[in-house]
Coordinates of C-alpha atoms in Angstrom, one line a residue:
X239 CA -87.4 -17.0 6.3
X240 CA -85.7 -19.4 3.6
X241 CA -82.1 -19.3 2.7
X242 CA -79.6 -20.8 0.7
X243 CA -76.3 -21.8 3.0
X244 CA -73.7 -24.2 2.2
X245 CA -74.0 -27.3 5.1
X246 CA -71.3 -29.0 6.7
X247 CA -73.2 -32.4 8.2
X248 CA -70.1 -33.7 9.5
X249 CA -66.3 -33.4 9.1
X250 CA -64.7 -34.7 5.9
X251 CA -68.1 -35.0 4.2
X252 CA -68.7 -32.3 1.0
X253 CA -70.1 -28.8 1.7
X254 CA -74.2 -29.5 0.8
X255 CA -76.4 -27.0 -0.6
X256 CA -79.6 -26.8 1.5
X257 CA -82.2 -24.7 2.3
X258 CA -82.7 -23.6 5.8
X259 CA -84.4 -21.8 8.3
X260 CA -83.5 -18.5 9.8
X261 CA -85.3 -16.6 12.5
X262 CA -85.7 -12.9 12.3
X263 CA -82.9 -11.3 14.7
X264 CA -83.9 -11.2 18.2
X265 CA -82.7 -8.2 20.6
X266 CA -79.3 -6.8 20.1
X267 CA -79.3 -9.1 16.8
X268 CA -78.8 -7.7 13.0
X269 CA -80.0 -9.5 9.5
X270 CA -77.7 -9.3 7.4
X271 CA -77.4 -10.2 3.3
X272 CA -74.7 -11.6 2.4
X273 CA -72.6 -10.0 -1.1
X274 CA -69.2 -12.2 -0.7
X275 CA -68.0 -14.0 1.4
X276 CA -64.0 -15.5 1.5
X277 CA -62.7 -19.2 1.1
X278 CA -60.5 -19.5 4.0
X279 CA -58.4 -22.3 5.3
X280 CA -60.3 -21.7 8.8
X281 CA -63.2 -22.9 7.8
X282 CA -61.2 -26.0 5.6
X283 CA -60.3 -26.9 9.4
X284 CA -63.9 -27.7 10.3
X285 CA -64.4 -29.7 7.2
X286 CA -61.2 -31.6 7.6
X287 CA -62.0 -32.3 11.4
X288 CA -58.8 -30.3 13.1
X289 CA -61.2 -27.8 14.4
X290 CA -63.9 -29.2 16.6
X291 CA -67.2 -28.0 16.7
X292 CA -70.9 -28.1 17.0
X293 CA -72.1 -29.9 14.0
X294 CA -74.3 -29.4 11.7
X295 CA -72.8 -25.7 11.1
X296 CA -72.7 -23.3 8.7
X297 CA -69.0 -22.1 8.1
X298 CA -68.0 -18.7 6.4
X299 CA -66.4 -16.6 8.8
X300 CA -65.2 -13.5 6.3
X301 CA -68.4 -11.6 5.1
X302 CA -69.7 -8.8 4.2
X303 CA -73.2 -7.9 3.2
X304 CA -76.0 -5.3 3.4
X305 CA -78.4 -5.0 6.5
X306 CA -81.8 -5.9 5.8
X307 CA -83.3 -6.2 9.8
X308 CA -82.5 -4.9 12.9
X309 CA -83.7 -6.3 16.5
X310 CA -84.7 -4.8 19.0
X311 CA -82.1 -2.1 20.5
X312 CA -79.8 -2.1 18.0
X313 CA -79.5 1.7 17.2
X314 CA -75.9 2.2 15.6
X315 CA -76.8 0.0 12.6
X316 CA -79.8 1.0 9.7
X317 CA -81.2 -0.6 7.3
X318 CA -79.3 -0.2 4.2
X319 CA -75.7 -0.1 5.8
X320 CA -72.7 -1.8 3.8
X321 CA -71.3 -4.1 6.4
X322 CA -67.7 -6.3 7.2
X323 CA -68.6 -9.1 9.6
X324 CA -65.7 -9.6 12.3
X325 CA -65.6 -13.0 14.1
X326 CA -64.3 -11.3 17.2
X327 CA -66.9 -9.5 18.4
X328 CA -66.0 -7.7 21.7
X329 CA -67.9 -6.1 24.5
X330 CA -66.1 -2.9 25.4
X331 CA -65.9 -3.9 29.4
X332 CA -63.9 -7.0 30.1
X333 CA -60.3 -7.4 31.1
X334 CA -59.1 -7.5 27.5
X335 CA -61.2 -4.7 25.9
X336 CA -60.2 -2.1 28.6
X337 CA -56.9 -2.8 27.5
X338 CA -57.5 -2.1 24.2
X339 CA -57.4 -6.0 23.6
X340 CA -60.6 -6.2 21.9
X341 CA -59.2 -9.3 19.2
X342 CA -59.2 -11.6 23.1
X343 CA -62.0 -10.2 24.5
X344 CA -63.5 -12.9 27.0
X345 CA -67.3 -12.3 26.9
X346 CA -68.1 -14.1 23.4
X347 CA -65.6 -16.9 23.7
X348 CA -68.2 -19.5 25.2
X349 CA -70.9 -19.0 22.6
X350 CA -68.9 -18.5 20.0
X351 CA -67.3 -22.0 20.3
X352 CA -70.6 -23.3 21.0
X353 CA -72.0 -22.5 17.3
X354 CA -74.6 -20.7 19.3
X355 CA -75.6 -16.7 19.5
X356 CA -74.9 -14.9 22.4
X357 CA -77.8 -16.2 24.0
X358 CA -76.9 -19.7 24.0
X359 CA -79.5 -20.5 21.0
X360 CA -79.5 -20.8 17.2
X361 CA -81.6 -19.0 14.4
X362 CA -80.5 -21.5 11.9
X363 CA -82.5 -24.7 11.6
X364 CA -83.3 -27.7 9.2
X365 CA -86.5 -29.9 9.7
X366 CA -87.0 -27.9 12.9
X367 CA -83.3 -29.0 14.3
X368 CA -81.0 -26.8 15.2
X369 CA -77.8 -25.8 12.8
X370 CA -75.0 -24.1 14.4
X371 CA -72.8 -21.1 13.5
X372 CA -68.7 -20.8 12.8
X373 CA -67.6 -18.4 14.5
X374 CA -71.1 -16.6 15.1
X375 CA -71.3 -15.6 11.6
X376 CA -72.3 -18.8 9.5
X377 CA -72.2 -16.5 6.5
X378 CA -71.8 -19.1 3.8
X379 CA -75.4 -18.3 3.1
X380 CA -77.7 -15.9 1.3
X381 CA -79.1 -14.4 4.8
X382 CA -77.1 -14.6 8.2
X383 CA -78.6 -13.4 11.7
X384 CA -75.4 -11.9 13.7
X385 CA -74.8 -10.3 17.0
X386 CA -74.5 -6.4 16.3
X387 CA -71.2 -6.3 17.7
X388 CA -70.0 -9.0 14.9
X389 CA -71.4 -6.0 12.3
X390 CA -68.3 -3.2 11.3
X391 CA -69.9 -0.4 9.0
X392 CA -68.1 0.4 6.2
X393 CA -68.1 2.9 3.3
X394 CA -70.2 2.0 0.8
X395 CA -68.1 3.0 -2.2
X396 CA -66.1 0.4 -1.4
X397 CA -67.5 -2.7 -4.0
X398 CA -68.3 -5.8 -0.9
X399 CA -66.3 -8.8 -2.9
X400 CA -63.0 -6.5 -1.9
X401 CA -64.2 -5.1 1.5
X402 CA -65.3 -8.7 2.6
X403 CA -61.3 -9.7 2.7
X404 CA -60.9 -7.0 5.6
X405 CA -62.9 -9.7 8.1
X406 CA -59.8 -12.2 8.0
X407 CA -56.7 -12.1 5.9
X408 CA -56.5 -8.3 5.9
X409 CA -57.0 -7.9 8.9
X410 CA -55.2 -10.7 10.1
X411 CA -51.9 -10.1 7.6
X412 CA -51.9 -6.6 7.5
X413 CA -52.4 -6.3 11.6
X414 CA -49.8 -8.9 12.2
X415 CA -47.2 -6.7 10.9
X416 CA -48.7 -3.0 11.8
X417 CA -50.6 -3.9 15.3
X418 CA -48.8 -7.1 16.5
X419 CA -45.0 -6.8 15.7
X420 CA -45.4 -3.3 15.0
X421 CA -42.4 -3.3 11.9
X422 CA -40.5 -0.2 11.8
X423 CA -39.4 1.5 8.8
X424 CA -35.6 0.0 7.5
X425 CA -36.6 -3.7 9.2
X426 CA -35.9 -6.9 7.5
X427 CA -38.7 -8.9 7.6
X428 CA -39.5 -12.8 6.0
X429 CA -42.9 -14.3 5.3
X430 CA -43.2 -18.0 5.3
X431 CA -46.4 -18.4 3.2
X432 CA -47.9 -16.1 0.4
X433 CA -51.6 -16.9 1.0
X434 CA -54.1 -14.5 2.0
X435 CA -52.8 -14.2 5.3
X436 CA -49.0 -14.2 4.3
X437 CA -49.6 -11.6 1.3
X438 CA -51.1 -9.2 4.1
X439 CA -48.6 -9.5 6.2
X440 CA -46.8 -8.2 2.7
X441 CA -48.8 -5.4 2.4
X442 CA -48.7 -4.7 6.1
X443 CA -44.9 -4.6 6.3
X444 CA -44.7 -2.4 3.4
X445 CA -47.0 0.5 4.5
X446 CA -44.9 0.5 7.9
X447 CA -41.9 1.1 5.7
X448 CA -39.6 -2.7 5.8
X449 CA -36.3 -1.8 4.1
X450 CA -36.9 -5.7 2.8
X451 CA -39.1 -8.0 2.5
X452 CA -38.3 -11.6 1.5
X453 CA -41.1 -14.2 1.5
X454 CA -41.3 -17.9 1.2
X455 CA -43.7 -20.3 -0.6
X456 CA -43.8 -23.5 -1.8
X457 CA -45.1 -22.8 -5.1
X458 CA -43.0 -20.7 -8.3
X459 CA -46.4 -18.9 -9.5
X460 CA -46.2 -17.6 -5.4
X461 CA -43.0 -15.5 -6.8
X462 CA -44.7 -13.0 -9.1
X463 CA -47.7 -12.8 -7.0
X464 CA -46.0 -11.7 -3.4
X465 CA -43.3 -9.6 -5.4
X466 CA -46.8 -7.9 -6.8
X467 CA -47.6 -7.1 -3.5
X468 CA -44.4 -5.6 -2.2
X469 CA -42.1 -8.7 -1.4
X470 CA -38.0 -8.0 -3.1
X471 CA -37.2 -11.6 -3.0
X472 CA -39.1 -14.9 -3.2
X473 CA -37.5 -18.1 -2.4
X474 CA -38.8 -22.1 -2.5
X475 CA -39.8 -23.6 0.8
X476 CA -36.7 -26.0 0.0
X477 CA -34.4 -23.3 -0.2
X478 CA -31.6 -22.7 3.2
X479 CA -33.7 -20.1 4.3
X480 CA -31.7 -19.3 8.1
X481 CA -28.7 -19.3 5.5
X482 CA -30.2 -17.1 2.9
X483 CA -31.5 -14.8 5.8
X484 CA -27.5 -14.5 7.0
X485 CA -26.5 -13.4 3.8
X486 CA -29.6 -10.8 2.9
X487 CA -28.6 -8.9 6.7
X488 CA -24.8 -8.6 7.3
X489 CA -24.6 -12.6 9.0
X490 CA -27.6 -11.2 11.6
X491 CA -31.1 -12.6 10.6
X492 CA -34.0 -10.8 9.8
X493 CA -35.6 -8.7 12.8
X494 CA -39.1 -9.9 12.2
X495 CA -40.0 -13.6 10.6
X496 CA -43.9 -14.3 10.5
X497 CA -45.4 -17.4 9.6
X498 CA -48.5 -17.5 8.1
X499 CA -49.3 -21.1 7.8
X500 CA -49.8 -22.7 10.9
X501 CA -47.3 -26.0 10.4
X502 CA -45.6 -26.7 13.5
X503 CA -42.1 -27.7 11.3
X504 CA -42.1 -24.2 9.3
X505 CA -42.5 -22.5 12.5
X506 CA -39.3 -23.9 14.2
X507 CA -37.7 -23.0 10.9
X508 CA -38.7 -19.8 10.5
X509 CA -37.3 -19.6 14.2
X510 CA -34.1 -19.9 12.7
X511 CA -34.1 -16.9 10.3
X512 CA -34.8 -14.5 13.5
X513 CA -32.0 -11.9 14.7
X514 CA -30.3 -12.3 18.3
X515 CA -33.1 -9.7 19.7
X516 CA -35.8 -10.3 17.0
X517 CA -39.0 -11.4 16.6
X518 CA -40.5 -14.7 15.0
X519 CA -44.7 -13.7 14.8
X520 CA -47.1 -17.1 14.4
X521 CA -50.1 -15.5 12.0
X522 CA -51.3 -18.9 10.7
X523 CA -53.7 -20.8 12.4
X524 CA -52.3 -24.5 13.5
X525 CA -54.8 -27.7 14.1
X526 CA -56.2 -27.3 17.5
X527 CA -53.8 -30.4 19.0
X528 CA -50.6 -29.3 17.3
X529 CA -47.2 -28.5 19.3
X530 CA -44.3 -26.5 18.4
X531 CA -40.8 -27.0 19.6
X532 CA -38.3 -24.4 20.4
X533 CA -34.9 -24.2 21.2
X534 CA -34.7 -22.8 24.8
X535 CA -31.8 -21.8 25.1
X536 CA -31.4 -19.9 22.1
X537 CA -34.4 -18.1 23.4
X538 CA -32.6 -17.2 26.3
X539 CA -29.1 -16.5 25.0
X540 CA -30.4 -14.5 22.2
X541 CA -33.4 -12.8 23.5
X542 CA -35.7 -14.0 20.6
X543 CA -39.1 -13.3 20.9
X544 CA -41.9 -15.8 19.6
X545 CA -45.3 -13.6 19.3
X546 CA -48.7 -14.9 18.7
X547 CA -51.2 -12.7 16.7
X548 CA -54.4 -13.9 16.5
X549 CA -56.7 -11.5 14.2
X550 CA -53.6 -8.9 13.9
X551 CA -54.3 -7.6 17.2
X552 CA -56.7 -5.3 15.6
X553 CA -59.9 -3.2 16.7
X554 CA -62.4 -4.9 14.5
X555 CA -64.7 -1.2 14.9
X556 CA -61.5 1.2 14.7
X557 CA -59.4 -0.6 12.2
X558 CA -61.7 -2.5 9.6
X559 CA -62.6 1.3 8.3
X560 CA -58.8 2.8 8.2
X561 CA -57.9 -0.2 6.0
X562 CA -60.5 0.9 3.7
X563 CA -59.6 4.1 4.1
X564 CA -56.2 2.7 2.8
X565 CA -57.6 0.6 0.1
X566 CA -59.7 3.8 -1.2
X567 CA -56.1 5.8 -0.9
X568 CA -54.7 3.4 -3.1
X569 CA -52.1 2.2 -0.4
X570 CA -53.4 -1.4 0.4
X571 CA -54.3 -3.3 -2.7
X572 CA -57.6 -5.7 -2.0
X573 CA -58.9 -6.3 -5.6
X574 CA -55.3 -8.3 -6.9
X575 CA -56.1 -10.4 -3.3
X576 CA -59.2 -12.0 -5.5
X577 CA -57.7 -14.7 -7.6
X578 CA -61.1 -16.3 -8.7
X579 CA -64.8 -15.9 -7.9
X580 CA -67.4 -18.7 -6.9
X581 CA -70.7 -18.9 -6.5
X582 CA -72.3 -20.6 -3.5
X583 CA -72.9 -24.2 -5.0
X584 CA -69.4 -23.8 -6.3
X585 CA -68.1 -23.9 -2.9
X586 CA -66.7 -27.7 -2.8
X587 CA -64.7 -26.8 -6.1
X588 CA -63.1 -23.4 -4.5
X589 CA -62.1 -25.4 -1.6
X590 CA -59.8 -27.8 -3.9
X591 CA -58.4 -25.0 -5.4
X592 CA -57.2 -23.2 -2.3
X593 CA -55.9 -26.4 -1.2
X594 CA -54.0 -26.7 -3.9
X595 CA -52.4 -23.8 -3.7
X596 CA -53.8 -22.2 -6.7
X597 CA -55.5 -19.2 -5.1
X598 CA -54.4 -16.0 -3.1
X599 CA -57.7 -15.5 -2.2
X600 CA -61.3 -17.1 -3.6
X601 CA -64.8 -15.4 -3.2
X602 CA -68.2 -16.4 -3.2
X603 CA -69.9 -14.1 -4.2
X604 CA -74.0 -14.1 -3.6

């Protein structure tokens, strides 16, 4: 069939506006059709060149869509069903799954990077030449072709430009602080970064019960927005922030600091807002080659813990529907997440706008 999917040719060259090829889903394979789709700073990072990968691709890694085609042995997924796409699929039998590690399983990792599905080929082509696939999802399209375990049903009262946030900053921000760090209720926690990650991580820390939550962010209209969400302060990325931290928690330090960014220098300083016996959580995603420096002895003589969470640790099958469950509940607000909606040729202009700061979250909707 024909779609419409937004082309990246080569890095730091405009999204294009093609029309492509996509084969019907092969074994094990699901069609889906794409409703919204999130502009995320992941996919920026193929654009920009600090991700590598197979090029031409198709970016768009937080969908969500309706199932048009199935392939052959796919019997947990119909025709019809409302669906979040999770770029972590896992496999339920490796190392990590059986340890209830699904977010590192080990069986997807090589095709994935490759832009290919799990069979080591592509459904996408142009002119008969194949397109790869971010994150096997590509799903900055009209129709993507994804593995079935890439496809999370969902609840289909749940209206798909909200539910599609659920495949990356929800999960990711909201998972950091419930699945990774696993906040406790009366904990002092700081957010460097009130993007779509960093307002998750927000909302996360707030539904385990944080006695305070201070967040960070280099832009004043950031200050309403994360207080909206359930931050008590909001300070400048200028500000003394291990100083400010002292004074907010008796001289101590937070217990839990989470950066959501993925800049090696706001790590190390969010390092120095943690507690003696805390816990600094890295949520953002950093350029492939970037390096961090730590102090280590204050690692040692303070027993502070540096976490990684990639995904929030979550269950993409388990967890995707108790977060709607929560959104329905009215506990975990998704709609306020949508700053502005795009359409698909709009997708060069959404990108300046996140990277300008001006969003919490951007859609395309299809």
């Amino acid at each position: 069939m024909k779609i419409r999917a937004a082309l990246l040719r080569e890095p730091n060259r405009p999204f294009e506006i093609v029309t492509l090829d996509l084969d019907a889903p092969k074994a094990g394979e699901v069609l889906v059709r794409i409703a919204a789709v999130g502009v995320c700073h992941s996919d920026w990072h193929l654009a920009s060149g600090a991700t590598k990968h197979p090029m031409p691709v198709v970016a768009g890694h937080e969908g969500a869509g309706v199932v048009e085609a199935i392939g052959r042995g796919v019997s947990d997924v119909a025709v019809g069903d409302h669906v979040v796409l999770t770029w972590a699929p896992s496999c339920g039998k490796c190392f990590y799954c059986l340890r209830d590690r699904p977010n590192l399983c080990e069986m997807y990792t090589g095709p994935i990077w490759a832009g290919t599905m799990l069979d080591g080929t592509t459904r996408l082509s142009l002119d008969g030449k194949p397109v790869y696939n971010y994150c096997g999802l590509a799903a900055f399209a009209t129709h993507t072709v994804v593995p079935r375990q890439s496809c999370v049903v969902i609840r289909r009262d749940v209206p798909l430009e909200s539910a599609c946030l659920i495949g990356c900053a929800v999960a990711t921000g909201v998972g950091a602080a419930m699945f990774t760090t696993k906040v406790q209720p009366g904990d002092t926690v700081i957010v460097f970064g009130c993007g779509g990650v960093g307002l998750n991580i927000i909302q996360g820390a707030r539904l385990c019960g944080a006695g305070q939550i201070l967040a960070v962010d280099s832009r004043m209209e950031k200050i309403w927005v994360a207080k909206h969400f359930g931050a008590q302060s909001v300070f400048m990325a200028d500000d003394d922030m291990p100083k400010i931290a002292k004074l907010k928690t008796a001289g101590r330090g937070a217990d839990h600091v989470f950066e959501a960014i993925g800049i090696p220098a706001l790590q190390e300083r969010a390092f120095e807002c943690v507690r003696p016996g805390g816990t600094l959580t890295l949520a953002g995603l950093a350029p492939m080659d970037s390096k961090t420096n730590f102090n280590s002895a204050v690692i040692a003589r303070q027993e502070k813990t540096i976490k990684g969470s990639y995904y929030g640790s979550v269950n993409a099958q388990r967890d995707f529907p108790l977060l709607l469950d929560l959104y329905s509940a009215g506990k975990l607000n998704l709609d306020d997440l949508i700053t502005r909606r795009y359409s698909l040729e709009q997708i060069n202009e959404a990108y300046q706008h996140m990277l300008t700061g001006e969003l919490a979250r951007g859609v395309i909707v299809l």
